[in-house]
XYZ file of C-alpha atoms in Angstrom:
442
model
C 91.463 245.397 164.314
C 89.008 246.082 161.561
C 86.616 243.799 163.398
C 86.200 246.343 166.205
C 82.982 248.256 166.567
C 83.780 251.101 164.151
C 82.045 250.047 160.927
C 84.167 251.807 158.294
C 87.604 251.260 159.709
C 89.992 249.081 157.807
C 92.780 247.270 159.559
C 96.317 247.264 158.292
C 98.509 244.367 159.254
C 102.008 245.288 160.306
C 104.406 243.658 157.864
C 107.880 243.252 159.244
C 111.066 244.000 157.370
C 112.495 243.685 153.921
C 111.561 240.000 153.530
C 107.885 240.759 154.029
C 107.902 243.559 151.474
C 109.707 241.316 149.014
C 107.078 238.627 149.425
C 104.349 241.213 148.891
C 105.996 242.251 145.646
C 105.832 238.637 144.483
C 102.319 238.181 145.738
C 100.320 241.061 144.391
C 101.268 241.769 140.744
C 100.481 238.249 139.532
C 97.400 237.643 141.645
C 95.149 237.362 138.613
C 97.479 235.617 136.190
C 95.517 233.768 133.549
C 95.780 230.134 132.657
C 97.463 229.201 129.399
C 95.707 225.944 128.619
C 96.647 223.556 125.888
C 94.197 223.026 122.997
C 91.480 220.506 123.756
C 92.453 218.338 120.808
C 95.962 217.741 122.140
C 94.928 215.234 124.793
C 98.409 213.816 125.349
C 100.082 217.180 126.036
C 100.093 218.308 129.672
C 98.023 221.428 130.151
C 99.198 224.629 131.751
C 97.234 224.981 134.986
C 96.852 227.323 137.880
C 97.646 225.698 141.217
C 93.988 225.759 142.279
C 92.874 224.087 139.051
C 95.645 221.525 139.470
C 94.365 220.708 142.954
C 90.870 220.160 141.559
C 92.209 217.923 138.799
C 94.322 215.894 141.242
C 91.273 215.288 143.421
C 89.227 214.041 140.470
C 91.999 211.822 139.109
C 92.562 210.277 142.539
C 88.956 209.081 142.441
C 89.199 207.894 138.853
C 92.481 205.997 139.151
C 91.730 204.152 142.372
C 94.605 201.925 143.516
C 96.739 203.019 140.565
C 96.932 206.562 141.951
C 100.121 207.224 143.937
C 99.893 210.937 144.648
C 100.345 214.127 142.653
C 102.288 217.373 142.791
C 102.300 220.763 141.104
C 105.277 221.850 139.013
C 105.216 225.601 139.621
C 107.797 226.407 136.958
C 106.063 224.518 134.177
C 102.597 225.101 135.720
C 101.693 221.451 135.232
C 100.167 218.773 137.404
C 102.338 215.652 137.706
C 100.418 212.501 138.671
C 102.111 209.358 139.950
C 100.715 206.119 138.536
C 101.796 202.710 139.792
C 104.082 201.085 137.251
C 102.343 198.783 134.787
C 98.975 200.591 134.825
C 99.093 201.711 131.210
C 95.360 202.305 130.834
C 95.334 204.547 133.872
C 98.336 206.476 132.588
C 96.399 207.157 129.398
C 93.520 208.567 131.429
C 95.900 210.940 133.177
C 97.328 212.190 129.901
C 93.878 212.604 128.421
C 92.878 214.730 131.406
C 95.779 217.083 130.747
C 98.252 216.026 133.446
C 101.765 214.693 133.164
C 102.271 211.018 134.082
C 105.121 209.604 136.125
C 105.320 205.856 136.720
C 106.386 204.918 140.260
C 106.936 201.787 142.340
C 105.240 202.624 145.648
C 101.459 202.694 145.776
C 99.561 204.975 148.146
C 98.451 201.912 150.093
C 102.075 200.902 150.643
C 103.093 204.411 151.640
C 100.173 204.718 154.040
C 101.068 201.347 155.563
C 104.595 202.634 156.080
C 103.233 205.716 157.836
C 101.199 203.387 160.035
C 104.341 201.516 161.020
C 106.028 204.780 161.956
C 103.042 205.681 164.094
C 103.119 202.402 165.998
C 106.896 202.033 166.271
C 108.342 205.553 166.281
C 105.927 208.094 167.770
C 108.756 210.057 169.341
C 108.493 213.746 170.326
C 110.456 215.797 167.809
C 109.636 213.661 164.773
C 107.325 214.053 161.799
C 106.465 212.217 158.604
C 104.486 212.856 155.444
C 104.200 211.282 151.997
C 106.287 213.176 149.431
C 104.824 212.480 145.979
C 107.837 214.051 144.279
C 110.098 211.273 145.565
C 107.334 208.646 145.944
C 108.605 208.092 149.480
C 107.733 208.970 153.063
C 109.722 211.980 154.243
C 110.684 211.421 157.897
C 112.174 214.336 159.837
C 113.764 214.383 163.287
C 114.555 217.563 165.189
C 117.629 218.252 167.313
C 116.127 216.589 170.406
C 116.017 213.147 168.766
C 119.340 211.622 169.783
C 120.788 208.445 171.258
C 118.318 205.606 171.714
C 115.492 207.658 170.256
C 117.442 208.252 167.050
C 118.391 204.580 166.853
C 114.749 203.586 167.249
C 113.634 205.969 164.519
C 116.424 204.954 162.149
C 115.765 201.234 162.589
C 112.031 201.756 162.013
C 112.710 203.625 158.784
C 115.073 200.875 157.639
C 112.457 198.232 158.425
C 110.137 199.777 155.842
C 112.444 198.547 153.112
C 114.611 200.145 150.490
C 113.005 202.967 148.546
C 110.115 203.530 150.970
C 111.320 206.420 153.125
C 114.002 209.054 153.565
C 115.222 210.269 156.962
C 116.599 213.744 157.548
C 117.681 215.769 160.564
C 116.372 219.260 161.354
C 118.638 221.655 163.229
C 115.758 223.247 165.127
C 113.200 221.891 167.585
C 109.572 221.124 166.727
C 107.351 223.398 168.769
C 104.117 225.285 168.456
C 104.698 228.907 167.441
C 102.976 230.613 170.313
C 104.179 233.853 171.803
C 102.238 235.057 167.814
C 97.644 238.017 160.148
C 97.093 240.081 163.367
C 98.082 239.616 166.961
C 95.617 238.248 169.504
C 96.282 237.866 173.217
C 95.090 235.740 176.133
C 96.589 234.813 179.473
C 100.012 236.280 178.700
C 100.257 234.384 175.410
C 100.204 235.756 171.902
C 98.997 234.149 168.680
C 97.796 235.311 165.260
C 94.316 235.475 163.838
C 93.938 233.126 160.904
C 90.783 233.750 158.899
C 87.495 235.463 159.648
C 84.579 233.061 159.211
C 80.865 232.783 159.822
C 79.836 230.363 162.566
C 77.008 227.897 162.028
C 74.459 230.227 163.635
C 75.469 233.133 161.383
C 77.552 235.001 163.956
C 81.033 236.425 163.154
C 84.045 234.407 164.288
C 87.606 233.580 163.352
C 89.863 230.546 163.085
C 93.212 230.238 164.806
C 95.425 227.420 166.099
C 93.891 225.021 168.605
C 96.923 225.097 170.871
C 96.387 228.845 171.291
C 93.126 228.094 173.132
C 95.118 226.572 175.984
C 96.124 230.080 177.080
C 92.555 231.056 177.905
C 89.026 231.347 176.572
C 88.866 235.164 176.305
C 90.985 236.830 173.598
C 91.825 240.493 173.034
C 93.270 242.448 170.135
C 95.571 244.333 172.522
C 97.917 242.990 175.119
C 96.131 243.419 178.436
C 93.076 244.827 176.635
C 89.401 244.048 177.044
C 88.329 240.703 175.550
C 86.662 240.891 172.153
C 86.176 237.180 171.401
C 85.647 233.865 173.209
C 86.848 230.364 172.302
C 83.926 228.207 171.187
C 85.620 224.986 170.010
C 89.245 223.840 170.018
C 91.235 220.762 169.080
C 94.873 220.073 170.047
C 96.595 217.668 170.068
C 94.961 214.889 168.052
C 93.357 215.003 164.616
C 94.188 218.648 164.057
C 95.222 221.986 165.543
C 92.428 224.533 165.186
C 90.015 226.663 167.181
C 86.827 228.575 166.429
C 86.686 231.860 168.350
C 83.453 233.887 168.300
C 83.433 237.675 168.436
C 81.584 238.843 171.537
C 79.819 241.640 169.629
C 77.473 240.079 167.017
C 77.680 243.319 164.998
C 81.439 242.922 164.511
C 82.593 243.437 160.948
C 84.888 240.599 159.947
C 86.101 241.236 156.367
C 87.249 238.383 154.178
C 90.685 239.585 153.159
C 94.359 239.469 154.075
C 96.185 242.769 154.463
C 99.815 242.404 153.419
C 100.987 245.873 154.350
C 98.727 248.562 152.947
C 97.297 246.310 150.237
C 94.741 243.560 150.673
C 94.258 240.180 149.039
C 90.549 239.271 148.845
C 89.897 235.807 150.284
C 86.715 234.176 149.049
C 87.044 230.435 149.483
C 88.977 227.625 151.153
C 91.039 225.159 149.120
C 93.055 221.987 149.531
C 96.837 222.315 149.366
C 98.857 220.731 146.550
C 102.461 219.579 146.911
C 104.711 221.978 144.999
C 102.259 224.860 145.307
C 103.588 228.312 146.219
C 101.972 229.639 149.385
C 102.162 232.740 151.569
C 101.984 232.963 155.343
C 100.950 235.994 157.372
C 101.774 236.177 161.068
C 101.896 238.861 163.721
C 105.564 238.299 164.580
C 107.271 237.935 161.213
C 104.727 239.422 158.813
C 104.608 237.954 155.315
C 106.701 234.997 154.151
C 106.407 232.559 151.259
C 107.508 229.071 150.269
C 106.232 225.753 148.939
C 104.040 222.900 150.109
C 106.250 219.854 150.738
C 103.801 217.219 151.979
C 100.205 216.495 152.931
C 98.569 214.555 155.756
C 101.672 215.087 157.858
C 102.023 213.702 161.380
C 103.951 215.854 163.881
C 104.981 214.673 167.332
C 105.107 217.855 169.428
C 106.175 217.735 173.087
C 102.493 218.308 173.962
C 101.300 215.371 171.852
C 100.836 214.061 168.321
C 98.904 216.028 165.694
C 97.846 214.428 162.397
C 96.493 215.648 159.073
C 98.767 218.691 158.698
C 100.368 220.392 155.689
C 104.186 220.420 155.639
C 105.965 223.421 154.072
C 109.315 225.177 153.947
C 107.727 228.523 154.870
C 109.435 230.060 157.900
C 107.633 231.049 161.108
C 108.475 232.114 164.652
C 106.827 232.262 168.082
C 103.718 234.436 167.906
C 102.866 233.372 164.338
C 100.715 230.439 165.550
C 97.237 230.480 164.051
C 98.215 232.853 161.255
C 96.914 232.462 157.727
C 98.409 230.399 154.888
C 97.010 231.399 151.505
C 97.790 231.619 147.790
C 98.546 234.597 145.602
C 95.112 234.194 144.039
C 93.364 234.396 147.378
C 92.644 230.823 148.449
C 92.669 230.058 152.177
C 94.895 227.011 152.684
C 95.958 226.648 156.312
C 96.492 227.876 159.874
C 100.016 228.004 161.303
C 100.554 225.151 163.768
C 104.291 224.820 164.508
C 107.615 223.547 163.310
C 111.326 224.156 163.685
C 113.732 226.919 162.768
C 113.019 230.613 162.290
C 112.921 233.270 159.574
C 116.690 233.781 159.723
C 117.876 230.231 159.073
C 114.618 228.754 157.720
C 113.098 225.441 158.725
C 109.943 223.323 158.453
C 106.506 224.683 159.338
C 103.262 222.717 159.605
C 99.753 224.034 158.987
C 96.251 222.910 159.840
C 94.191 222.615 156.612
C 91.426 225.223 156.599
C 88.991 222.911 154.818
C 89.001 220.299 157.575
C 88.831 222.945 160.307
C 85.758 224.521 158.706
C 84.053 221.156 158.398
C 84.810 220.232 162.008
C 83.503 223.456 163.572
C 80.577 223.925 161.167
C 81.703 227.344 159.919
C 81.896 228.879 156.450
C 84.451 231.189 154.909
C 84.119 233.755 152.152
C 81.323 232.671 149.807
C 80.769 229.579 151.910
C 82.305 227.028 149.556
C 85.495 225.099 149.124
C 87.658 225.344 146.057
C 88.663 221.736 145.706
C 86.281 219.892 143.461
C 83.877 222.768 143.321
C 81.823 223.569 140.291
C 82.717 220.439 138.374
C 85.478 222.158 136.456
C 86.856 219.866 133.792
C 90.471 218.922 133.416
C 92.471 221.961 132.377
C 89.457 224.233 132.468
C 89.966 227.717 133.774
C 87.663 226.979 136.627
C 88.881 229.980 138.506
C 89.594 227.906 141.552
C 92.341 230.302 142.520
C 90.065 233.264 142.290
C 88.137 231.771 145.107
C 90.128 233.259 147.814
C 89.140 232.092 151.218
C 89.493 234.302 153.747
C 89.544 237.150 155.689
C 91.636 239.511 157.282
C 94.383 237.085 157.732
C 95.303 239.051 160.528
C 92.275 241.090 160.911
C 93.560 243.544 163.082
C 95.990 244.300 165.652
C 99.256 244.354 163.856
C 102.014 244.009 166.416
C 100.821 245.642 169.603
C 103.281 245.153 172.426
C 103.273 248.843 173.173
C 99.538 248.815 173.776
C 98.622 250.849 170.706
C 95.085 250.443 169.481
C 95.044 247.332 167.329
C 92.614 248.827 164.910
C 94.529 252.032 164.376
C 95.131 252.827 160.740
C 98.764 251.989 160.093
C 100.224 254.465 157.652
C 102.628 253.256 155.011
C 103.665 249.659 154.807
C 102.837 248.853 158.376
C 106.058 248.922 160.370
C 106.596 245.990 162.664
C 106.141 247.223 166.242
C 107.116 243.965 167.839
C 105.598 242.363 170.915
C 108.215 241.161 173.352
C 105.984 238.823 175.306
C 106.246 235.467 173.553
C 104.940 233.218 176.276
C 104.653 229.480 176.392
C 101.099 228.249 176.180
C 101.356 226.249 179.401
C 100.084 222.765 180.031
C 96.321 223.318 180.061
C 95.775 221.800 176.614
C 92.497 220.889 174.981
C 92.581 217.204 174.153
C 89.499 217.161 171.968
C 86.731 219.241 170.439
C 85.249 221.121 173.349
C 82.608 223.783 173.798
C 83.546 226.370 176.342
C 80.358 228.352 176.657
């Protein structure tokens, strides 16, 4: 990894296959696309916004609209923010239009949707299920994996029906919800493999990185080579519960931990963390499958894994596979969005994947990323302003290092060309020694 003790070495993440190269082609050319804003004097016309600016605007409007706010989503094709306003709130709708967003009147308020999610939590917390508010449909999206059958399916279905017509949709996933442990860059502990998420600076100024909390169950000491000497030690971890994240400190305080994601010979600078927006295009880097892209489908998602329930996640249609756990989710403009948690399916048939928001992980562990700020709400950018929120990249070497290292090659070795996927075969289960809360291990 580039975070090894050789100061001028740069890591190259192994990017696997044609899909990864295709995603890179999408990712890099438009990384600095400019915003095409509407004139200030056309208050009623929705403005053209970057996704990061749209996230900022949605956050501000949520505070302004109060109970009339019913969620928002980003229309990537039109590059507009669509804000849901409870039907009959004409004055609030005018405020949305004046701010440069598109208004859509809906029937379900956020309070009603959140109450529905509460009912699901109390009546249908069944392993293999998940739910999140989908602002595009103004409903709760409830998903059940292939293990939810018989009485469990009947219980879930009846709970959804009890919420009332127009409150929720129920769909079946062909896969099984699981954490993607097996594997940015590969990291290893106790026979398990995960992916490094983002390099960060711990509260005391020492170099560290974020990864998935469930990865910490494999062991406290992590290496950048399978069977290699440890280079980092788990400091804090949370899983299951109110998140899935871990802070891992590099053992050598002189470790260089660059803030960038290498997508196969080219790097995306990551300078800041940002909140996700429904509809936003995002990219995931992982040590098993390399680079993949998709869209954000829901926020504040609840996932009932076999190991326990995790709340506050981001739901996407980005694929992932075992070994990608902990890997980085980011935008084409370099914003750090999430850490791979788990989901169903694979990168052949697709599926749902859930991510731990980077912003909440940073706040919980007391670390900073990039320039130390967060994109959402930063700088007081006005509605439709080119606040540059997406130029705030968050990050780091989304996989600072190892590439795929099953054959024991040096993780930090310069990988010529596009970084061929070398493939680690060991994709072990994390075992049952799970952290049940924020813990300090040394």
